[in-house]
PDB file of N, CA and C in Angstrom:
ATOM      1  N   GLN A   1      46.943  -8.730 -89.459  1.00 43.00           N
ATOM      2  CA  GLN A   1      47.267  -7.645 -88.540  1.00 43.00           C
ATOM      3  C   GLN A   1      48.728  -7.338 -88.146  1.00 43.00           C
ATOM      4  N   ASP A   2      49.747  -8.352 -88.451  1.00 45.00           N
ATOM      5  CA  ASP A   2      50.931  -8.220 -88.140  1.00 45.00           C
ATOM      6  C   ASP A   2      51.422  -6.955 -89.191  1.00 45.00           C
ATOM      7  N   GLU A   3      50.791  -6.916 -90.397  1.00 44.00           N
ATOM      8  CA  GLU A   3      51.315  -5.839 -91.334  1.00 44.00           C
ATOM      9  C   GLU A   3      51.062  -4.510 -90.951  1.00 44.00           C
ATOM     10  N   SER A   4      49.813  -4.448 -90.314  1.00 44.00           N
ATOM     11  CA  SER A   4      49.300  -3.255 -89.893  1.00 44.00           C
ATOM     12  C   SER A   4      50.283  -2.628 -88.763  1.00 44.00           C
ATOM     13  N   TRP A   5      50.875  -3.701 -88.138  1.00 43.00           N
ATOM     14  CA  TRP A   5      51.758  -3.302 -86.875  1.00 43.00           C
ATOM     15  C   TRP A   5      53.135  -2.618 -87.465  1.00 43.00           C
ATOM     16  N   ALA A   6      53.395  -3.380 -88.612  1.00 44.00           N
ATOM     17  CA  ALA A   6      54.751  -2.828 -89.310  1.00 44.00           C
ATOM     18  C   ALA A   6      54.574  -1.562 -89.983  1.00 44.00           C
ATOM     19  N   ILE A   7      53.507  -1.339 -90.590  1.00 44.00           N
ATOM     20  CA  ILE A   7      53.122  -0.172 -91.249  1.00 44.00           C
ATOM     21  C   ILE A   7      53.074   1.059 -90.220  1.00 44.00           C
ATOM     22  N   SER A   8      52.386   0.719 -89.141  1.00 43.00           N
ATOM     23  CA  SER A   8      52.297   1.748 -88.226  1.00 43.00           C
ATOM     24  C   SER A   8      53.398   2.138 -87.454  1.00 43.00           C
ATOM     25  N   SER A   9      54.400   1.180 -87.215  1.00 44.00           N
ATOM     26  CA  SER A   9      55.517   1.520 -86.283  1.00 44.00           C
ATOM     27  C   SER A   9      56.441   2.173 -87.497  1.00 44.00           C
ATOM     28  N   ARG A  10      56.487   2.114 -88.768  1.00 45.00           N
ATOM     29  CA  ARG A  10      57.258   2.741 -89.685  1.00 45.00           C
ATOM     30  C   ARG A  10      56.858   4.376 -89.942  1.00 45.00           C
ATOM     31  N   CYS A  11      55.534   4.332 -89.811  1.00 45.00           N
ATOM     32  CA  CYS A  11      54.913   5.555 -90.084  1.00 45.00           C
ATOM     33  C   CYS A  11      54.685   6.623 -88.621  1.00 45.00           C
ATOM     34  N   GLY A  12      55.256   6.070 -87.585  1.00 46.00           N
ATOM     35  CA  GLY A  12      55.038   6.641 -86.225  1.00 46.00           C
ATOM     36  C   GLY A  12      53.816   6.469 -85.651  1.00 46.00           C
ATOM     37  N   GLY A  13      53.101   5.385 -85.938  1.00 46.00           N
ATOM     38  CA  GLY A  13      51.783   5.138 -85.422  1.00 46.00           C
ATOM     39  C   GLY A  13      51.886   4.756 -83.786  1.00 46.00           C
ATOM     40  N   ASP A  14      50.900   4.954 -82.947  1.00 46.00           N
ATOM     41  CA  ASP A  14      50.947   4.518 -81.494  1.00 46.00           C
ATOM     42  C   ASP A  14      49.828   3.723 -81.382  1.00 46.00           C
ATOM     43  N   LEU A  15      49.766   2.615 -82.168  1.00 45.00           N
ATOM     44  CA  LEU A  15      48.622   1.661 -81.736  1.00 45.00           C
ATOM     45  C   LEU A  15      48.807   0.912 -80.519  1.00 45.00           C
ATOM     46  N   GLN A  16      47.748   0.601 -79.718  1.00 46.00           N
ATOM     47  CA  GLN A  16      47.708  -0.042 -78.474  1.00 46.00           C
ATOM     48  C   GLN A  16      48.005  -1.519 -79.022  1.00 46.00           C
ATOM     49  N   SER A  17      48.605  -2.287 -78.076  1.00 49.00           N
ATOM     50  CA  SER A  17      48.710  -3.643 -78.445  1.00 49.00           C
ATOM     51  C   SER A  17      47.378  -4.502 -78.176  1.00 49.00           C
ATOM     52  N   PRO A  18      47.264  -5.540 -78.646  1.00 50.00           N
ATOM     53  CA  PRO A  18      46.224  -6.366 -78.267  1.00 50.00           C
ATOM     54  C   PRO A  18      45.992  -6.703 -76.943  1.00 50.00           C
ATOM     55  N   LEU A  19      47.229  -6.932 -76.229  1.00 49.00           N
ATOM     56  CA  LEU A  19      47.254  -7.125 -74.963  1.00 49.00           C
ATOM     57  C   LEU A  19      46.639  -6.059 -74.007  1.00 49.00           C
ATOM     58  N   GLN A  20      46.921  -4.867 -74.494  1.00 51.00           N
ATOM     59  CA  GLN A  20      46.470  -3.659 -73.595  1.00 51.00           C
ATOM     60  C   GLN A  20      44.857  -3.644 -73.778  1.00 51.00           C
ATOM     61  N   VAL A  21      44.362  -3.931 -74.881  1.00 49.00           N
ATOM     62  CA  VAL A  21      42.787  -4.061 -75.107  1.00 49.00           C
ATOM     63  C   VAL A  21      42.378  -5.169 -74.140  1.00 49.00           C
ATOM     64  N   MET A  22      43.063  -6.298 -74.252  1.00 49.00           N
ATOM     65  CA  MET A  22      42.746  -7.471 -73.486  1.00 49.00           C
ATOM     66  C   MET A  22      42.769  -7.214 -71.888  1.00 49.00           C
ATOM     67  N   ASP A  23      43.732  -6.226 -71.664  1.00 54.00           N
ATOM     68  CA  ASP A  23      43.698  -6.002 -70.068  1.00 54.00           C
ATOM     69  C   ASP A  23      42.263  -5.284 -69.381  1.00 54.00           C
ATOM     70  N   LEU A  24      41.517  -4.462 -70.444  1.00 51.00           N
ATOM     71  CA  LEU A  24      40.336  -4.068 -70.008  1.00 51.00           C
ATOM     72  C   LEU A  24      39.494  -5.235 -69.401  1.00 51.00           C
ATOM     73  N   GLY A  25      39.600  -6.327 -69.799  1.00 50.00           N
ATOM     74  CA  GLY A  25      38.828  -7.426 -69.211  1.00 50.00           C
ATOM     75  C   GLY A  25      39.144  -7.835 -67.940  1.00 50.00           C
ATOM     76  N   GLN A  26      40.498  -7.591 -67.501  1.00 56.00           N
ATOM     77  CA  GLN A  26      40.843  -8.005 -66.136  1.00 56.00           C
ATOM     78  C   GLN A  26      40.623  -6.531 -65.162  1.00 56.00           C
ATOM     79  N   SER A  27      40.411  -5.434 -65.705  1.00 61.00           N
ATOM     80  CA  SER A  27      40.194  -4.233 -64.914  1.00 61.00           C
ATOM     81  C   SER A  27      38.809  -4.075 -64.522  1.00 61.00           C
ATOM     82  N   GLY A  28      37.796  -4.931 -64.948  1.00 68.00           N
ATOM     83  CA  GLY A  28      36.426  -4.645 -64.522  1.00 68.00           C
ATOM     84  C   GLY A  28      35.589  -4.146 -65.429  1.00 68.00           C
ATOM     85  N   ALA A  29      36.037  -3.848 -66.861  1.00 76.00           N
ATOM     86  CA  ALA A  29      35.449  -3.330 -67.968  1.00 76.00           C
ATOM     87  C   ALA A  29      34.336  -4.163 -68.448  1.00 76.00           C
ATOM     88  N   THR A  30      33.308  -3.729 -68.874  1.00 88.00           N
ATOM     89  CA  THR A  30      32.182  -4.425 -69.359  1.00 88.00           C
ATOM     90  C   THR A  30      32.525  -5.039 -70.780  1.00 88.00           C
ATOM     91  N   GLN A  31      31.537  -5.904 -71.230  1.00 88.00           N
ATOM     92  CA  GLN A  31      31.741  -6.412 -72.478  1.00 88.00           C
ATOM     93  C   GLN A  31      31.742  -5.250 -73.608  1.00 88.00           C
ATOM     94  N   ALA A  32      30.798  -4.400 -73.401  1.00 89.00           N
ATOM     95  CA  ALA A  32      30.547  -3.151 -74.163  1.00 89.00           C
ATOM     96  C   ALA A  32      31.854  -2.448 -74.282  1.00 89.00           C
ATOM     97  N   ASP A  33      32.505  -2.237 -73.202  1.00 88.00           N
ATOM     98  CA  ASP A  33      33.706  -1.366 -73.218  1.00 88.00           C
ATOM     99  C   ASP A  33      34.691  -2.213 -74.074  1.00 88.00           C
ATOM    100  N   MET A  34      34.782  -3.369 -73.776  1.00 90.00           N
ATOM    101  CA  MET A  34      35.921  -4.267 -74.496  1.00 90.00           C
ATOM    102  C   MET A  34      35.599  -4.279 -75.976  1.00 90.00           C
ATOM    103  N   GLU A  35      34.387  -4.241 -76.549  1.00 92.00           N
ATOM    104  CA  GLU A  35      33.953  -4.174 -77.887  1.00 92.00           C
ATOM    105  C   GLU A  35      34.335  -2.883 -78.426  1.00 92.00           C
ATOM    106  N   ARG A  36      34.008  -1.794 -77.630  1.00 91.00           N
ATOM    107  CA  ARG A  36      34.393  -0.456 -78.068  1.00 91.00           C
ATOM    108  C   ARG A  36      35.910  -0.212 -78.214  1.00 91.00           C
ATOM    109  N   ALA A  37      36.518  -0.670 -77.171  1.00 92.00           N
ATOM    110  CA  ALA A  37      38.166  -0.740 -77.394  1.00 92.00           C
ATOM    111  C   ALA A  37      38.563  -1.332 -78.686  1.00 92.00           C
ATOM    112  N   ALA A  38      38.105  -2.771 -78.937  1.00 92.00           N
ATOM    113  CA  ALA A  38      38.598  -3.236 -79.980  1.00 92.00           C
ATOM    114  C   ALA A  38      38.058  -2.520 -81.313  1.00 92.00           C
ATOM    115  N   GLY A  39      36.767  -2.145 -81.407  1.00 93.00           N
ATOM    116  CA  GLY A  39      36.429  -1.149 -82.489  1.00 93.00           C
ATOM    117  C   GLY A  39      37.540  -0.130 -82.833  1.00 93.00           C
ATOM    118  N   LEU A  40      37.721   0.577 -81.634  1.00 94.00           N
ATOM    119  CA  LEU A  40      38.614   1.767 -81.681  1.00 94.00           C
ATOM    120  C   LEU A  40      40.209   1.362 -82.224  1.00 94.00           C
ATOM    121  N   LEU A  41      40.638   0.156 -81.794  1.00 93.00           N
ATOM    122  CA  LEU A  41      41.854  -0.457 -82.267  1.00 93.00           C
ATOM    123  C   LEU A  41      41.901  -0.723 -83.534  1.00 93.00           C
ATOM    124  N   GLN A  42      40.639  -1.206 -84.012  1.00 94.00           N
ATOM    125  CA  GLN A  42      40.694  -1.639 -85.560  1.00 94.00           C
ATOM    126  C   GLN A  42      40.749  -0.356 -86.377  1.00 94.00           C
ATOM    127  N   MET A  43      39.943   0.642 -85.918  1.00 95.00           N
ATOM    128  CA  MET A  43      39.924   2.006 -86.692  1.00 95.00           C
ATOM    129  C   MET A  43      41.274   2.559 -86.689  1.00 95.00           C
ATOM    130  N   GLN A  44      42.060   2.621 -85.512  1.00 94.00           N
ATOM    131  CA  GLN A  44      43.282   2.959 -85.573  1.00 94.00           C
ATOM    132  C   GLN A  44      44.082   2.413 -86.553  1.00 94.00           C
ATOM    133  N   GLN A  45      44.035   1.142 -86.702  1.00 92.00           N
ATOM    134  CA  GLN A  45      44.826   0.287 -87.700  1.00 92.00           C
ATOM    135  C   GLN A  45      44.422   0.805 -89.184  1.00 92.00           C
ATOM    136  N   VAL A  46      43.334   1.081 -89.381  1.00 94.00           N
ATOM    137  CA  VAL A  46      42.815   1.315 -90.700  1.00 94.00           C
ATOM    138  C   VAL A  46      43.421   2.548 -91.054  1.00 94.00           C
ATOM    139  N   ILE A  47      43.192   3.528 -90.212  1.00 95.00           N
ATOM    140  CA  ILE A  47      43.828   5.001 -90.380  1.00 95.00           C
ATOM    141  C   ILE A  47      45.213   5.001 -90.703  1.00 95.00           C
ATOM    142  N   GLN A  48      46.002   4.248 -89.783  1.00 92.00           N
ATOM    143  CA  GLN A  48      47.503   3.858 -90.016  1.00 92.00           C
ATOM    144  C   GLN A  48      47.876   3.339 -91.355  1.00 92.00           C
ATOM    145  N   GLY A  49      47.002   2.514 -91.774  1.00 89.00           N
ATOM    146  CA  GLY A  49      47.179   1.768 -93.083  1.00 89.00           C
ATOM    147  C   GLY A  49      47.024   3.004 -94.069  1.00 89.00           C
ATOM    148  N   GLN A  50      45.800   3.691 -94.033  1.00 93.00           N
ATOM    149  CA  GLN A  50      45.620   4.692 -95.014  1.00 93.00           C
ATOM    150  C   GLN A  50      46.818   5.914 -95.020  1.00 93.00           C
ATOM    151  N   LYS A  51      47.275   6.243 -93.826  1.00 94.00           N
ATOM    152  CA  LYS A  51      48.566   7.151 -93.686  1.00 94.00           C
ATOM    153  C   LYS A  51      49.505   6.600 -94.442  1.00 94.00           C
ATOM    154  N   ALA A  52      50.019   5.343 -94.206  1.00 88.00           N
ATOM    155  CA  ALA A  52      51.097   4.679 -95.072  1.00 88.00           C
ATOM    156  C   ALA A  52      50.883   4.695 -96.546  1.00 88.00           C
ATOM    157  N   THR A  53      49.552   4.528 -97.111  1.00 90.00           N
ATOM    158  CA  THR A  53      49.203   4.456 -98.480  1.00 90.00           C
ATOM    159  C   THR A  53      49.442   5.904 -98.861  1.00 90.00           C
ATOM    160  N   MET A  54      49.046   6.801 -98.147  1.00 93.00           N
ATOM    161  CA  MET A  54      49.076   8.269 -98.735  1.00 93.00           C
ATOM    162  C   MET A  54      50.605   8.886 -98.873  1.00 93.00           C
ATOM    163  N   LYS A  55      51.332   8.215 -97.828  1.00 92.00           N
ATOM    164  CA  LYS A  55      52.835   8.747 -97.909  1.00 92.00           C
ATOM    165  C   LYS A  55      53.563   7.947 -99.065  1.00 92.00           C
ATOM    166  N   ILE A  56      53.090   6.931 -99.574  1.00 92.00           N
ATOM    167  CA  ILE A  56      53.640   6.083-100.617  1.00 92.00           C
ATOM    168  C   ILE A  56      53.330   6.761-101.670  1.00 92.00           C
ATOM    169  N   LEU A  57      51.754   7.078-101.971  1.00 93.00           N
ATOM    170  CA  LEU A  57      51.470   7.887-103.126  1.00 93.00           C
ATOM    171  C   LEU A  57      52.152   9.174-103.376  1.00 93.00           C
ATOM    172  N   GLY A  58      52.179   9.991-102.157  1.00 94.00           N
ATOM    173  CA  GLY A  58      52.781  11.120-102.212  1.00 94.00           C
ATOM    174  C   GLY A  58      54.211  11.010-102.659  1.00 94.00           C
ATOM    175  N   HIS A  59      54.967  10.162-102.256  1.00 94.00           N
ATOM    176  CA  HIS A  59      56.439   9.817-102.740  1.00 94.00           C
ATOM    177  C   HIS A  59      56.328   9.749-104.102  1.00 94.00           C
ATOM    178  N   CYS A  60      55.677   8.795-104.745  1.00 96.00           N
ATOM    179  CA  CYS A  60      55.507   8.259-105.919  1.00 96.00           C
ATOM    180  C   CYS A  60      55.077   9.576-106.872  1.00 96.00           C
ATOM    181  N   PHE A  61      54.121  10.351-106.485  1.00 96.00           N
ATOM    182  CA  PHE A  61      53.541  11.442-107.333  1.00 96.00           C
ATOM    183  C   PHE A  61      54.663  12.440-107.466  1.00 96.00           C
ATOM    184  N   GLU A  62      55.511  12.832-106.469  1.00 96.00           N
ATOM    185  CA  GLU A  62      56.542  13.780-106.483  1.00 96.00           C
ATOM    186  C   GLU A  62      57.686  13.139-107.354  1.00 96.00           C
ATOM    187  N   ARG A  63      57.828  11.917-107.438  1.00 96.00           N
ATOM    188  CA  ARG A  63      59.059  11.354-108.182  1.00 96.00           C
ATOM    189  C   ARG A  63      58.534  11.304-109.617  1.00 96.00           C
ATOM    190  N   CYS A  64      57.288  11.008-109.873  1.00 96.00           N
ATOM    191  CA  CYS A  64      56.822  10.783-111.331  1.00 96.00           C
ATOM    192  C   CYS A  64      56.305  12.101-112.059  1.00 96.00           C
ATOM    193  N   VAL A  65      55.801  13.092-111.437  1.00 96.00           N
ATOM    194  CA  VAL A  65      55.104  14.164-112.004  1.00 96.00           C
ATOM    195  C   VAL A  65      55.873  15.265-111.865  1.00 96.00           C
ATOM    196  N   ASP A  66      56.338  15.763-112.951  1.00 92.00           N
ATOM    197  CA  ASP A  66      57.263  16.913-113.027  1.00 92.00           C
ATOM    198  C   ASP A  66      56.486  18.299-112.614  1.00 92.00           C
ATOM    199  N   THR A  67      55.409  18.560-113.311  1.00 91.00           N
ATOM    200  CA  THR A  67      54.643  19.635-113.140  1.00 91.00           C
ATOM    201  C   THR A  67      53.049  19.256-113.243  1.00 91.00           C
ATOM    202  N   PRO A  68      52.319  19.346-112.049  1.00 90.00           N
ATOM    203  CA  PRO A  68      50.980  18.850-112.012  1.00 90.00           C
ATOM    204  C   PRO A  68      50.099  19.799-112.977  1.00 90.00           C
ATOM    205  N   GLU A  69      49.394  19.172-113.760  1.00 92.00           N
ATOM    206  CA  GLU A  69      48.331  19.988-114.660  1.00 92.00           C
ATOM    207  C   GLU A  69      47.081  19.378-114.188  1.00 92.00           C
ATOM    208  N   ASP A  70      46.042  19.702-115.094  1.00 94.00           N
ATOM    209  CA  ASP A  70      44.676  19.436-114.920  1.00 94.00           C
ATOM    210  C   ASP A  70      44.333  17.992-114.866  1.00 94.00           C
ATOM    211  N   SER A  71      45.122  17.202-115.657  1.00 94.00           N
ATOM    212  CA  SER A  71      44.947  15.495-115.541  1.00 94.00           C
ATOM    213  C   SER A  71      46.294  15.210-115.800  1.00 94.00           C
ATOM    214  N   LEU A  72      46.567  13.845-115.487  1.00 94.00           N
ATOM    215  CA  LEU A  72      47.747  13.163-115.618  1.00 94.00           C
ATOM    216  C   LEU A  72      48.076  12.735-116.920  1.00 94.00           C
ATOM    217  N   ALA A  73      49.103  12.747-117.400  1.00 94.00           N
ATOM    218  CA  ALA A  73      49.405  12.108-118.707  1.00 94.00           C
ATOM    219  C   ALA A  73      49.564  10.459-118.305  1.00 94.00           C
ATOM    220  N   TYR A  74      49.361   9.829-119.454  1.00 96.00           N
ATOM    221  CA  TYR A  74      49.518   8.418-119.245  1.00 96.00           C
ATOM    222  C   TYR A  74      50.829   7.813-118.933  1.00 96.00           C
ATOM    223  N   LYS A  75      51.872   8.493-119.175  1.00 96.00           N
ATOM    224  CA  LYS A  75      53.145   8.082-118.696  1.00 96.00           C
ATOM    225  C   LYS A  75      53.399   8.359-117.280  1.00 96.00           C
ATOM    226  N   ASP A  76      52.590   9.573-116.735  1.00 96.00           N
ATOM    227  CA  ASP A  76      52.650   9.668-115.420  1.00 96.00           C
ATOM    228  C   ASP A  76      52.026   8.781-114.449  1.00 96.00           C
ATOM    229  N   GLN A  77      50.667   8.433-114.943  1.00 96.00           N
ATOM    230  CA  GLN A  77      49.787   7.531-114.343  1.00 96.00           C
ATOM    231  C   GLN A  77      50.738   6.028-114.418  1.00 96.00           C
ATOM    232  N   GLN A  78      51.345   5.758-115.320  1.00 97.00           N
ATOM    233  CA  GLN A  78      51.975   4.574-115.418  1.00 97.00           C
ATOM    234  C   GLN A  78      53.296   4.523-114.369  1.00 97.00           C
ATOM    235  N   CYS A  79      53.943   5.501-114.368  1.00 97.00           N
ATOM    236  CA  CYS A  79      55.086   5.855-113.320  1.00 97.00           C
ATOM    237  C   CYS A  79      54.529   5.689-112.043  1.00 97.00           C
ATOM    238  N   ILE A  80      53.255   6.332-111.611  1.00 96.00           N
ATOM    239  CA  ILE A  80      52.834   6.281-110.228  1.00 96.00           C
ATOM    240  C   ILE A  80      52.452   4.766-109.835  1.00 96.00           C
ATOM    241  N   TRP A  81      51.812   4.303-110.973  1.00 96.00           N
ATOM    242  CA  TRP A  81      51.221   2.752-110.501  1.00 96.00           C
ATOM    243  C   TRP A  81      52.409   2.052-110.312  1.00 96.00           C
ATOM    244  N   ASN A  82      53.528   1.899-111.304  1.00 97.00           N
ATOM    245  CA  ASN A  82      54.590   1.068-111.103  1.00 97.00           C
ATOM    246  C   ASN A  82      55.304   1.574-109.857  1.00 97.00           C
ATOM    247  N   CYS A  83      55.592   2.442-109.449  1.00 96.00           N
ATOM    248  CA  CYS A  83      56.261   3.226-108.272  1.00 96.00           C
ATOM    249  C   CYS A  83      55.627   2.523-106.899  1.00 96.00           C
ATOM    250  N   THR A  84      54.240   2.701-106.830  1.00 95.00           N
ATOM    251  CA  THR A  84      53.365   2.383-105.754  1.00 95.00           C
ATOM    252  C   THR A  84      53.369   0.718-105.607  1.00 95.00           C
ATOM    253  N   GLN A  85      53.354   0.093-106.835  1.00 95.00           N
ATOM    254  CA  GLN A  85      53.393  -1.395-106.772  1.00 95.00           C
ATOM    255  C   GLN A  85      54.586  -1.904-106.216  1.00 95.00           C
ATOM    256  N   ARG A  86      55.866  -1.272-106.686  1.00 95.00           N
ATOM    257  CA  ARG A  86      57.145  -1.709-106.089  1.00 95.00           C
ATOM    258  C   ARG A  86      57.368  -1.360-104.580  1.00 95.00           C
ATOM    259  N   LEU A  87      56.609  -0.300-104.132  1.00 92.00           N
ATOM    260  CA  LEU A  87      57.022   0.110-102.731  1.00 92.00           C
ATOM    261  C   LEU A  87      55.923  -1.054-102.064  1.00 92.00           C
ATOM    262  N   PHE A  88      54.745  -1.269-102.530  1.00 90.00           N
ATOM    263  CA  PHE A  88      53.855  -2.055-101.593  1.00 90.00           C
ATOM    264  C   PHE A  88      54.398  -3.399-101.566  1.00 90.00           C
ATOM    265  N   ASP A  89      55.051  -3.980-102.763  1.00 93.00           N
ATOM    266  CA  ASP A  89      55.744  -5.232-102.932  1.00 93.00           C
ATOM    267  C   ASP A  89      56.869  -5.241-101.677  1.00 93.00           C
ATOM    268  N   SER A  90      57.563  -4.278-101.743  1.00 93.00           N
ATOM    269  CA  SER A  90      58.795  -4.325-100.941  1.00 93.00           C
ATOM    270  C   SER A  90      58.197  -4.079 -99.468  1.00 93.00           C
ATOM    271  N   GLU A  91      57.280  -3.400 -99.048  1.00 88.00           N
ATOM    272  CA  GLU A  91      56.713  -3.428 -97.833  1.00 88.00           C
ATOM    273  C   GLU A  91      56.066  -5.070 -97.325  1.00 88.00           C
ATOM    274  N   GLN A  92      55.387  -5.654 -98.228  1.00 91.00           N
ATOM    275  CA  GLN A  92      55.187  -7.051 -97.911  1.00 91.00           C
ATOM    276  C   GLN A  92      56.121  -7.886 -97.705  1.00 91.00           C
ATOM    277  N   PHE A  93      57.105  -7.717 -98.500  1.00 95.00           N
ATOM    278  CA  PHE A  93      58.487  -8.673 -98.426  1.00 95.00           C
ATOM    279  C   PHE A  93      59.246  -8.449 -97.025  1.00 95.00           C
ATOM    280  N   MET A  94      59.131  -7.086 -96.688  1.00 94.00           N
ATOM    281  CA  MET A  94      59.846  -6.792 -95.485  1.00 94.00           C
ATOM    282  C   MET A  94      58.958  -7.366 -94.081  1.00 94.00           C
ATOM    283  N   VAL A  95      57.718  -7.169 -94.376  1.00 92.00           N
ATOM    284  CA  VAL A  95      56.928  -7.782 -93.311  1.00 92.00           C
ATOM    285  C   VAL A  95      56.959  -9.144 -93.082  1.00 92.00           C
ATOM    286  N   LYS A  96      57.187  -9.947 -94.182  1.00 95.00           N
ATOM    287  CA  LYS A  96      57.134 -11.381 -94.011  1.00 95.00           C
ATOM    288  C   LYS A  96      58.511 -11.791 -93.696  1.00 95.00           C
ATOM    289  N   ARG A  97      59.560 -11.059 -94.186  1.00 95.00           N
ATOM    290  CA  ARG A  97      60.960 -11.200 -93.546  1.00 95.00           C
ATOM    291  C   ARG A  97      60.865 -10.955 -92.001  1.00 95.00           C
ATOM    292  N   LEU A  98      60.430  -9.883 -91.558  1.00 94.00           N
ATOM    293  CA  LEU A  98      60.439  -9.581 -90.136  1.00 94.00           C
ATOM    294  C   LEU A  98      59.763 -10.674 -89.367  1.00 94.00           C
ATOM    295  N   ASN A  99      58.494 -11.051 -89.990  1.00 93.00           N
ATOM    296  CA  ASN A  99      57.690 -12.038 -89.273  1.00 93.00           C
ATOM    297  C   ASN A  99      58.518 -13.566 -89.235  1.00 93.00           C
ATOM    298  N   ALA A 100      59.033 -13.801 -90.305  1.00 94.00           N
ATOM    299  CA  ALA A 100      60.136 -15.084 -90.232  1.00 94.00           C
ATOM    300  C   ALA A 100      61.151 -14.991 -89.344  1.00 94.00           C
ATOM    301  N   ALA A 101      61.787 -13.784 -89.155  1.00 94.00           N
ATOM    302  CA  ALA A 101      62.839 -13.702 -88.236  1.00 94.00           C
ATOM    303  C   ALA A 101      62.472 -13.762 -86.875  1.00 94.00           C
ATOM    304  N   GLN A 102      61.243 -13.151 -86.542  1.00 92.00           N
ATOM    305  CA  GLN A 102      60.752 -13.241 -85.305  1.00 92.00           C
ATOM    306  C   GLN A 102      60.050 -14.721 -84.824  1.00 92.00           C
ATOM    307  N   LYS A 103      59.627 -15.389 -85.904  1.00 92.00           N
ATOM    308  CA  LYS A 103      59.385 -16.774 -85.461  1.00 92.00           C
ATOM    309  C   LYS A 103      60.548 -17.549 -85.382  1.00 92.00           C
ATOM    310  N   ALA A 104      61.798 -17.402 -86.124  1.00 92.00           N
ATOM    311  CA  ALA A 104      62.902 -18.079 -85.914  1.00 92.00           C
ATOM    312  C   ALA A 104      63.449 -17.851 -84.580  1.00 92.00           C
ATOM    313  N   LYS A 105      63.532 -16.651 -84.254  1.00 88.00           N
ATOM    314  CA  LYS A 105      64.068 -16.305 -82.755  1.00 88.00           C
ATOM    315  C   LYS A 105      63.300 -16.722 -81.797  1.00 88.00           C
ATOM    316  N   GLY A 106      61.939 -16.792 -81.803  1.00 82.00           N
ATOM    317  CA  GLY A 106      61.024 -17.298 -80.922  1.00 82.00           C
ATOM    318  C   GLY A 106      61.092 -18.814 -80.734  1.00 82.00           C
ATOM    319  N   GLY A 107      61.555 -19.510 -82.076  1.00 66.00           N
ATOM    320  CA  GLY A 107      61.726 -20.970 -81.854  1.00 66.00           C
ATOM    321  C   GLY A 107      62.901 -21.369 -81.373  1.00 66.00           C
ATOM    322  N   ALA A 108      64.016 -20.561 -81.312  1.00 62.00           N
ATOM    323  CA  ALA A 108      65.302 -20.661 -80.810  1.00 62.00           C
ATOM    324  C   ALA A 108      65.377 -20.584 -79.348  1.00 62.00           C
ATOM    325  N   LEU A 109      64.323 -19.891 -78.734  1.00 53.00           N
ATOM    326  CA  LEU A 109      64.256 -19.787 -77.337  1.00 53.00           C
ATOM    327  C   LEU A 109      63.898 -21.037 -76.469  1.00 53.00           C
TER     328      LEU A 109
END
C-alpha cells in the first residue's frame, strides 16, 4: 500500500487516507458503508497504479520508437522493455528509500 501512495502522489492522485476511511466508523456509518468505502479506496489505488504504468509506458514508447508502424521492431520492443524495467526499478528503490527515511525519522522522535 505504501508504494501505491508514492505512485499516487507523484502522478497527482487524490487518494483518501486510510484514516479518512476509518473515520466513517466514528460517524455512525454502517459496516456496509465502511466496506463500500474501503472497496472504492482500493479501486482508486488500482487506477492510480494503472495511470502511473501508462505514463511510464508512454514515456518509454516516445523515447524508443522513432516512427510508429503496424508492428514494433524487435529493437523497439527491447528498448521499451529495458526502459520500463529501469523506471519501475527506480520507483521501487525510491519508495524503499522514502519508507526507510520515514521510519528513521519516526524512530528519532
